[in-house]
Short mmCIF file of C-alpha atoms in Angstrom, two decimals:
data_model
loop_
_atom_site.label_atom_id
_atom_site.label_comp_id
_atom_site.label_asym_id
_atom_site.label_seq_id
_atom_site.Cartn_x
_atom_site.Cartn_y
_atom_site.Cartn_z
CA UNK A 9 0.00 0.00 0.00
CA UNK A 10 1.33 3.43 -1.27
CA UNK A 11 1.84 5.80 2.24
CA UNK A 12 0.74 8.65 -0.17
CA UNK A 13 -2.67 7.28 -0.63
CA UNK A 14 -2.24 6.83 3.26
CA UNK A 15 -1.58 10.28 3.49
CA UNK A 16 -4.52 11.61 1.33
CA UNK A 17 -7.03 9.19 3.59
CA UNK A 18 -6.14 10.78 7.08
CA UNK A 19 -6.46 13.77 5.20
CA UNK A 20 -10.11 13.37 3.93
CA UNK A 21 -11.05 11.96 6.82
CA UNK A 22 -9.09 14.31 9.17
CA UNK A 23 -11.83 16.55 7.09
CA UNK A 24 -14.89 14.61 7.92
CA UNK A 25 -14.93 12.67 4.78
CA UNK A 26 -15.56 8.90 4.34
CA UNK A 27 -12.70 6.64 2.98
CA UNK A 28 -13.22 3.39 1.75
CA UNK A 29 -10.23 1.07 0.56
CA UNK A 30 -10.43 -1.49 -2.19
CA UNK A 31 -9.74 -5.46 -2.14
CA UNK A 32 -5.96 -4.57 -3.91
CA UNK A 33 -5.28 -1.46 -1.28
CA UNK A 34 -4.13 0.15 -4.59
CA UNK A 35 -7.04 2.22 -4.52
CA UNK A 36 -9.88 3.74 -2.69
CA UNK A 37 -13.47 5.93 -2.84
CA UNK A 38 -13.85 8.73 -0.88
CA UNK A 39 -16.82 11.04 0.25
CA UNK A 40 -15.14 14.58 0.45
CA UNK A 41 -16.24 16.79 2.79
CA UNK A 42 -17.13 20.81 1.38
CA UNK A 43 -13.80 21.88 2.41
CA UNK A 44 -11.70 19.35 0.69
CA UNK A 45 -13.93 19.22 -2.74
CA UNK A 46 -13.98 22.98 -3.10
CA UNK A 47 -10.02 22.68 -2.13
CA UNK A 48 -9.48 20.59 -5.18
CA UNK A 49 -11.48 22.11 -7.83
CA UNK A 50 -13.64 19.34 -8.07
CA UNK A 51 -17.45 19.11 -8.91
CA UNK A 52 -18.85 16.02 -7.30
CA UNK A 53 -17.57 14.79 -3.67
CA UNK A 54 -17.59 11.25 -4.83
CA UNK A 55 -13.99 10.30 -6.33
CA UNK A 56 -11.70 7.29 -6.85
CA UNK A 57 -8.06 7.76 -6.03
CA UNK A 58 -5.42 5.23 -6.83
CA UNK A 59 -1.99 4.36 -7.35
CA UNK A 60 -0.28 5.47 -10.64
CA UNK A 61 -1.38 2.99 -13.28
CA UNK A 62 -4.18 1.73 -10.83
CA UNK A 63 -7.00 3.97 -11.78
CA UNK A 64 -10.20 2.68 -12.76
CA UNK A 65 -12.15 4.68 -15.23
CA UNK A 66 -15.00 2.92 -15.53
CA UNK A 67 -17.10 3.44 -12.34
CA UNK A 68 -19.50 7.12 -11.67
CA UNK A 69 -16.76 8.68 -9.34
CA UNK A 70 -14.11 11.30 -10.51
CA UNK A 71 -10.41 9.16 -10.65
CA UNK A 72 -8.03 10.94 -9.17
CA UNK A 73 -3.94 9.57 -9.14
CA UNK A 74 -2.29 9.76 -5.95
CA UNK A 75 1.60 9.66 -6.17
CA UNK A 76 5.05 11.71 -6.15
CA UNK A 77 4.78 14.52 -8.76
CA UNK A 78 0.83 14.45 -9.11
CA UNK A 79 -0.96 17.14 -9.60
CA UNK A 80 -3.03 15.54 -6.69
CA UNK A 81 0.03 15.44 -4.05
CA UNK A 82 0.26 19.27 -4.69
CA UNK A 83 -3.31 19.90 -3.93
CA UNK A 84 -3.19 17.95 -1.02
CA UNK A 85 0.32 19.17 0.83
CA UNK A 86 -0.75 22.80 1.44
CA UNK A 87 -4.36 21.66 2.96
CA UNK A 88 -2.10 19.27 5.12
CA UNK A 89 0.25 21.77 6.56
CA UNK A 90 -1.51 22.97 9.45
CA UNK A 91 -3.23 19.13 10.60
CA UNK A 92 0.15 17.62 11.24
CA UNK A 93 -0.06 14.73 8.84
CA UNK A 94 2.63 12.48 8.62
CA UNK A 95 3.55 8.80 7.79
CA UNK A 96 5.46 6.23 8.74
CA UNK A 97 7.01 2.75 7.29
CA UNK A 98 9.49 -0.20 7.64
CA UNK A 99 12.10 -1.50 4.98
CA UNK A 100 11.34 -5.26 5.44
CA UNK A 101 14.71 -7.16 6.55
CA UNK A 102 17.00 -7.64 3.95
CA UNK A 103 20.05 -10.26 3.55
CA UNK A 104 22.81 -9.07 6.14
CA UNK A 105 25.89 -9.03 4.57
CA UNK A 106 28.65 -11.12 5.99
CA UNK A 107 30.80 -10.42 9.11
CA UNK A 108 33.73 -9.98 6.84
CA UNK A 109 32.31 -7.35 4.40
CA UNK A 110 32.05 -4.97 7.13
CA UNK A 111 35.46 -3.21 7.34
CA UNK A 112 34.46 0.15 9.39
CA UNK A 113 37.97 1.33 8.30
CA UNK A 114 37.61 1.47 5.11
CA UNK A 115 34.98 3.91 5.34
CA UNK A 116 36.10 5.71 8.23
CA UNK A 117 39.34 7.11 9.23
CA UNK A 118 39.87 7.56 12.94
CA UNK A 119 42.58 10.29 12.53
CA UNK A 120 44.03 10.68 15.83
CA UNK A 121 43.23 6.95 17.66
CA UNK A 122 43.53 3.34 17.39
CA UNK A 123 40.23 1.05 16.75
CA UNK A 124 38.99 -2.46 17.21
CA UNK A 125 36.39 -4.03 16.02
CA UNK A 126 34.29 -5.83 18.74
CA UNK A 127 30.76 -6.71 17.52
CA UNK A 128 28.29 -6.77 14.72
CA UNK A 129 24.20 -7.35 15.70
CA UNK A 130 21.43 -6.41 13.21
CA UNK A 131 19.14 -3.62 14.63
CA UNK A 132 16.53 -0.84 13.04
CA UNK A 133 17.55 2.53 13.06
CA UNK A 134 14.52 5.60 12.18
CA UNK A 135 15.16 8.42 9.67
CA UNK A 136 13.25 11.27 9.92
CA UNK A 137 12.82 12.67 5.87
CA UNK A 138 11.50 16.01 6.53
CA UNK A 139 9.92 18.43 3.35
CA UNK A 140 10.80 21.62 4.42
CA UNK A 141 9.72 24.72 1.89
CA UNK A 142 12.44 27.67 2.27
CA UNK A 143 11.25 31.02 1.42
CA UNK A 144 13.23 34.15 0.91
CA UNK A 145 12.28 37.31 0.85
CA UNK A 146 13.83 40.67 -0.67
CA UNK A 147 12.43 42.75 -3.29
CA UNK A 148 11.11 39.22 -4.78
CA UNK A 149 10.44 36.54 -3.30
CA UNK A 150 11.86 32.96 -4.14
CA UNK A 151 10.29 29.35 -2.75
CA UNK A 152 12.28 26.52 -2.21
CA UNK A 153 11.29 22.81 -1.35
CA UNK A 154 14.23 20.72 0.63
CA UNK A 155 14.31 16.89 1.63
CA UNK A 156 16.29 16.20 4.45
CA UNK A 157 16.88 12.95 6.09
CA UNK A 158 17.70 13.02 9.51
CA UNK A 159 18.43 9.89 11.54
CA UNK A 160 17.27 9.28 14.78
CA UNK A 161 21.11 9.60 16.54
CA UNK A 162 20.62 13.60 14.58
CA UNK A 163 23.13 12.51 11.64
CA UNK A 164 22.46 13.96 8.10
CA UNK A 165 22.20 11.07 5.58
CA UNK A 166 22.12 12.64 2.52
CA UNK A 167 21.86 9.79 0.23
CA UNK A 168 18.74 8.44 2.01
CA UNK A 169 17.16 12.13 0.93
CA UNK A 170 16.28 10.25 -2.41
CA UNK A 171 16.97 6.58 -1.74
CA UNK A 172 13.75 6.50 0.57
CA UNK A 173 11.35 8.47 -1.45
CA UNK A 174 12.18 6.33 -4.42
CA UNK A 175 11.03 2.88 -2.31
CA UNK A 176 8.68 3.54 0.85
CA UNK A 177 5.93 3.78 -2.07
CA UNK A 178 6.37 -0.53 -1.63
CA UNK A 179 7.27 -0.52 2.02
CA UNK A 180 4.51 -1.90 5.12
CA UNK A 181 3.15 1.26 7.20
CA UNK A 182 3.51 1.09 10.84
CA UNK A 183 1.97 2.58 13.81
CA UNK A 184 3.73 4.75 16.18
CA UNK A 185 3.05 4.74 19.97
CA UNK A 186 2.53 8.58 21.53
CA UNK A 187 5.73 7.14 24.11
CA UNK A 188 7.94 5.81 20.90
CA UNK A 189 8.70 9.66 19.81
CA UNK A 190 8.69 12.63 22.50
CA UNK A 191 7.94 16.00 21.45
CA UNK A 192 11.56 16.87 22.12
CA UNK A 193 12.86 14.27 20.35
CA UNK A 194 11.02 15.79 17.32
CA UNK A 195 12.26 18.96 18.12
CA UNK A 196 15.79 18.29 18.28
CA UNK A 197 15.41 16.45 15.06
CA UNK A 198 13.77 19.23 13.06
CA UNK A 199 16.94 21.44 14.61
CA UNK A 200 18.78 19.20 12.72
CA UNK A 201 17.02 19.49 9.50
CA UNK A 202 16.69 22.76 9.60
CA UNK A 203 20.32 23.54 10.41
CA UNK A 204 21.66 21.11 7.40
CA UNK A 205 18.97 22.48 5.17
CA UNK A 206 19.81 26.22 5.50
CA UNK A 207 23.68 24.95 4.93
CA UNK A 208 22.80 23.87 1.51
CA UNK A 209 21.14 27.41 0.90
CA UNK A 210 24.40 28.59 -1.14
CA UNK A 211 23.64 26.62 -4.03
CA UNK A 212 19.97 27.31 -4.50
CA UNK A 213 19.97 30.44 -3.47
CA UNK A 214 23.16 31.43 -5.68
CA UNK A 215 21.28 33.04 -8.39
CA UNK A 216 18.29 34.41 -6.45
CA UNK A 217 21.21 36.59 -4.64
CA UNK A 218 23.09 37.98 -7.68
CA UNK A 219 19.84 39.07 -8.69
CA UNK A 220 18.99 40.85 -5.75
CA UNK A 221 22.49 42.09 -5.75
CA UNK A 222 22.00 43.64 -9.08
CA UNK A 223 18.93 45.44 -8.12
CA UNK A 224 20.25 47.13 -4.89
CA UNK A 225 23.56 48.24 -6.85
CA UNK A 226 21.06 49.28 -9.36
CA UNK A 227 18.84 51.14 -7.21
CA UNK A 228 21.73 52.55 -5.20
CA UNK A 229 23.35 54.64 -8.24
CA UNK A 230 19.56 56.09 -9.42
CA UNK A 231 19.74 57.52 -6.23
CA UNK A 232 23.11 58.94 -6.00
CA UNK A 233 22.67 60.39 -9.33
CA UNK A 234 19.26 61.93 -8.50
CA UNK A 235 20.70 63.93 -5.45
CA UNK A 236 24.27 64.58 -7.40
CA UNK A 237 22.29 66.49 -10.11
CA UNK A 238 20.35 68.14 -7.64
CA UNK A 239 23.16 69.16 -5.32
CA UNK A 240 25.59 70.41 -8.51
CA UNK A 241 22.90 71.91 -9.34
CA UNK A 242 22.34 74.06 -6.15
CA UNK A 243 25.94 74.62 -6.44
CA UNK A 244 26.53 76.14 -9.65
CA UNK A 245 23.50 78.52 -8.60
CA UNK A 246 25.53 79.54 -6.21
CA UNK A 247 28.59 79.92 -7.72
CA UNK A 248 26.70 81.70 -10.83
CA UNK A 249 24.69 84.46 -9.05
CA UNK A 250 27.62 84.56 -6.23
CA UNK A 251 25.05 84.55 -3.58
CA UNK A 252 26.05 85.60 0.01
CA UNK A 253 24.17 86.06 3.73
CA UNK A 254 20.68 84.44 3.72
CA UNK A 255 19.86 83.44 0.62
CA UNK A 256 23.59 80.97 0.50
CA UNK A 257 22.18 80.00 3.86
CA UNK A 258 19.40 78.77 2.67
CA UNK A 259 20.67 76.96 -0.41
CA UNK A 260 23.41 75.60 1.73
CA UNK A 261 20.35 74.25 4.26
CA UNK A 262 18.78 72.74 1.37
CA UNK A 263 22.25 70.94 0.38
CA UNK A 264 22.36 69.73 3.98
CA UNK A 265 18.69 68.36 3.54
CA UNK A 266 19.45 66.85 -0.15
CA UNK A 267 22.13 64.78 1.84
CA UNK A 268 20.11 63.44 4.55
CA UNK A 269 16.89 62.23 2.44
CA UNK A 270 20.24 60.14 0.09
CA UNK A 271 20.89 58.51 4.05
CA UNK A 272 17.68 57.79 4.25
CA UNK A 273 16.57 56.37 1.11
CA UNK A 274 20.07 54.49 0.98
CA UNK A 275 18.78 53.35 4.38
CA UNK A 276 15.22 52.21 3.41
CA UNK A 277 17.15 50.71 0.33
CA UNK A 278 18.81 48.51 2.71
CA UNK A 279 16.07 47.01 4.68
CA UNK A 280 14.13 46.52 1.23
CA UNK A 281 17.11 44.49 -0.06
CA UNK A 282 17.90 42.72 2.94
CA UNK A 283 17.69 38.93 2.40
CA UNK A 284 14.95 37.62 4.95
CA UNK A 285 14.69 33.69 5.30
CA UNK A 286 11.88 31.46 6.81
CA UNK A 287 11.50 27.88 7.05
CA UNK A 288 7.93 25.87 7.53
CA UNK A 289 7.93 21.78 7.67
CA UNK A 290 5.33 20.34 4.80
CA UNK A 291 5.41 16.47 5.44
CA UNK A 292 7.27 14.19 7.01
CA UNK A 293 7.80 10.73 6.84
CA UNK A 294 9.47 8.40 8.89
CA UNK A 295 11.61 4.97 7.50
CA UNK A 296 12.21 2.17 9.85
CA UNK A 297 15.43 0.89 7.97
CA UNK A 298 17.12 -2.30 9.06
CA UNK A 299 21.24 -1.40 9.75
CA UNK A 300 23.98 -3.39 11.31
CA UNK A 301 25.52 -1.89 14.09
CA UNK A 302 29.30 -2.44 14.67
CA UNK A 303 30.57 -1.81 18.10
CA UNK A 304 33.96 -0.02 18.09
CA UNK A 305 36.69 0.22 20.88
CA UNK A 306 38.72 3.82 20.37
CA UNK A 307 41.47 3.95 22.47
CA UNK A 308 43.14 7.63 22.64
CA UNK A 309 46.96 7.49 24.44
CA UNK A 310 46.10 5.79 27.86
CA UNK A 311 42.15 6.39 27.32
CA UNK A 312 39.13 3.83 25.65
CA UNK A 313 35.21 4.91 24.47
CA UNK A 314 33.30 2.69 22.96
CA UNK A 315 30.85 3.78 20.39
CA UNK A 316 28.73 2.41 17.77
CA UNK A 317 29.26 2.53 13.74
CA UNK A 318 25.54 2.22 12.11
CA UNK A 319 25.89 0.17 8.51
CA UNK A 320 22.42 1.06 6.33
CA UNK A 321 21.47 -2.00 4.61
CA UNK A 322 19.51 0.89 2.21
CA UNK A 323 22.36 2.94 1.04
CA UNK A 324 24.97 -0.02 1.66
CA UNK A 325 27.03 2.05 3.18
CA UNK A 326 28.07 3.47 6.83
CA UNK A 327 26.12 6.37 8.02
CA UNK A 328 28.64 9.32 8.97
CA UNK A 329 29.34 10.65 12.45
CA UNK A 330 28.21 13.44 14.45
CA UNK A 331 30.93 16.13 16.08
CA UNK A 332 29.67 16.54 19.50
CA UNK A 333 30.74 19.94 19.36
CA UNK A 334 29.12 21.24 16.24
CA UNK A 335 26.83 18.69 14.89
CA UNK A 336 28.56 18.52 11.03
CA UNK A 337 28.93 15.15 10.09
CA UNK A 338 32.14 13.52 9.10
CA UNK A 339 33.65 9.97 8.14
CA UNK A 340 37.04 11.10 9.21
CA UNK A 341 36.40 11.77 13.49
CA UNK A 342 38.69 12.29 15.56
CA UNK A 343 39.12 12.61 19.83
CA UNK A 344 40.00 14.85 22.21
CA UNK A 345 42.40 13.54 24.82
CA UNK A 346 40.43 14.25 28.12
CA UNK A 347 36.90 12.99 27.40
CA UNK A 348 37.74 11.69 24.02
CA UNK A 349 34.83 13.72 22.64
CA UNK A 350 34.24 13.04 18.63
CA UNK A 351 35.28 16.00 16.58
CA UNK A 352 35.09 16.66 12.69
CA UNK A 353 38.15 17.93 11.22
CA UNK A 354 37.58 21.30 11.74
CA UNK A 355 36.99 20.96 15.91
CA UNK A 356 39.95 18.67 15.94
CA UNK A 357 42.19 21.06 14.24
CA UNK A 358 41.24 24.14 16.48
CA UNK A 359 41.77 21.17 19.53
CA UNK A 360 44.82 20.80 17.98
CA UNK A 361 45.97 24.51 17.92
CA UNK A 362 44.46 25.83 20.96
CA UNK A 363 45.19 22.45 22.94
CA UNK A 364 41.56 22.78 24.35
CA UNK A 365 38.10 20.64 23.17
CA UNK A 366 35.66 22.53 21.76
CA UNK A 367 33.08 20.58 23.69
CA UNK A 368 34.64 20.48 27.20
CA UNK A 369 34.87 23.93 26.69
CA UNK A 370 30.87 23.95 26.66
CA UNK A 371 30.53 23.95 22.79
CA UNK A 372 27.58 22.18 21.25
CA UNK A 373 25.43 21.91 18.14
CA UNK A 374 22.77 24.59 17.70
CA UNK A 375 19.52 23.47 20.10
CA UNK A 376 17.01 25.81 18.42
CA UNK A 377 16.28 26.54 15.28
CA UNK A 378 17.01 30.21 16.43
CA UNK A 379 20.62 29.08 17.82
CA UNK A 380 20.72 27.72 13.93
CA UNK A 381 20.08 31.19 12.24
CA UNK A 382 22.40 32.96 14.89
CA UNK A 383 25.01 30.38 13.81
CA UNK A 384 24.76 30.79 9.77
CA UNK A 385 24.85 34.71 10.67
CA UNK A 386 20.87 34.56 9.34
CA UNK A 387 18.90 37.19 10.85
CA UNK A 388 15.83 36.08 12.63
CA UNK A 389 12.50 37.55 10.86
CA UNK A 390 10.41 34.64 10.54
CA UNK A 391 10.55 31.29 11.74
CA UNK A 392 7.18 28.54 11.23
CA UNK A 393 7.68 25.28 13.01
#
């Protein structure tokens, strides 16, 4: 069963519609309520919706395909956004690979430690894929639509952003107790998404910028030509009828006033041109994916920590690690010597230079989405979550 079609019945019947499933669960009819048939366009409440190449065309009821890229699905997101809706599968169990395929070094390179090896044990690991739209805000405005995976230990898996999309269509749904997922856990996860999702801003944002750039430089020389004129012009007046006492006082005043409407009108150019950025979650979905988890002993000079090395049996391949002092993930850690915190490159080379941990110093990842924008140097206008 498709978790879009999932997704479109808690939906209608979130609405007060009626949802009833066919024998194949590649299809049901619905009874929309007002709200959702006036949302859509549509002309009769009664309507089929199905699975891409499912539809049935034969019955009274308006068939309507459900699936990524539908015209449906984008109907169907912004009536979702403020009921919460949400959905959740499992990858069934796949083959384990052997014991001996999984070499944790030759994926990751502990920089500054030794490693060893001690266990392997099949587990389940959740990622969180979050659709987040980005809007920005200047003279135009620009929308953006993100996928983010985000695992449940708060690690960016980047390749899961399009691996899971592609196959929870064909994956079981499951139901999630109230207890499984605390609304902090959430929290700190949409941090997460939020933070690595504004990171990857540059890119899609690169163009959007330059044009904005363009506009204010633009703007900016109309206006200091305007008062130029104006001002030269003032000034050969006086220089041509030689004027003296009150009447060069007064075009002198009216110099002094030229310049301060340019600062102010530069100044109101600048808040018109100033890049504003807000964030607001669309869906979410969350994969149960089954992972092998290889315990690893670190030992740093006279010091040991063991941690755990998560193998995706999706993306055949180790999930990266988290710096515990600023969050950005890494497949080359390394430790500090007096709590053998993990550090990405970056951390471990400031360790390195100041000869003090970024985390026992106090540092950590941003907490809030609000600690994010102060962190990317975004100024806080508008924040939805």
């Amino acid at each position: 069963m498709n978790e879009l079609l999932q997704f479109a019945e808690k939906l209608i019947e979130a609405s007060d519609g009626i949802v009833e499933w066919g024998a194949d669960r590649c299809r049901f009819e619905a009874l929309l309520s007002q709200d959702v048939q006036k949302g859509l366009g549509l002309s009769g409440s009664l309507v089929s919706v199905s699975e891409p190449g499912h539809g049935d065309r034969s019955g009274d009821s308006e068939t309507l395909t459900m699936g990524y890229g539908t015209e449906l699905l984008d109907q169907l997101i912004p009536m979702a956004l403020n009921m919460g809706c949400a959905a959740a599968v499992a990858m069934p169990p796949a083959t384990s690979p052997k014991k001996t395929a999984l070499d944790v070094g030759s994926r990751l390179a502990f920089t500054n430690s030794a490693f060893r090896e001690q266990a392997t044990h099949k587990s389940t690991v959740d990622y969180w894929l979050w659709s987040l739209e980005v809007t920005a805000d200047a003279d135009e405005r620009r929308q953006l639509q993100y996928h983010t995976c985000i695992s449940q230990h708060q690690v960016h898996c980047s390749a899961l952003s399009e691996l899971i999309p592609a196959q929870a269509a064909h994956w079981e749904p499951i139901s999630l107790k109230p207890s499984e997922v605390s609304p902090e856990v959430l929290d700190r996860l949409f941090v997460t998404a939020c933070h690595r999702t504004l990171e990857g801003l540059e890119d899609g944002l690169s163009e959007f910028k330059a044009t904005i750039m363009r506009h204010h430089l633009r703007d900016m020389e109309r206006i200091g030509t305007y008062f130029l004129d104006l001002t030269e012009e003032m000034a050969d007046e006086i220089k041509r009828r030689k004027l003296t006492g009150t009447d060069l006082a007064v075009r002198k005043e009216k110099m002094a006033q030229l310049s301060r409407e340019k600062a102010a009108k530069i100044s109101a150019l600048q808040e018109k041109y100033r890049l504003r950025i807000s964030i607001r979650p669309l869906t979410l979905l969350l994969a149960r994916l089954p992972v092998i988890r290889c315990e690893v002993l670190v030992k740093r000079r006279k010091k040991e920590r063991r941690i755990s090395v998560i193998y995706n049996l999706l993306s055949k391949d180790f999930d990266p690690m988290a710096c515990e002092a600023c969050g950005t993930e890494t497949y080359s850690p390394g430790f500090c010597d007096d709590s053998l915190h993990l550090l990405c490159p970056a951390c471990l080379s400031s360790f390195t230079q100041q000869k003090a941990c970024p985390r026992c110093r106090g540092q950590k990842p941003p907490q809030t989405v609000q600690g994010v924008f102060k962190q990317l140097s975004i100024e806080i206008r508008s924040i939805t979550d």
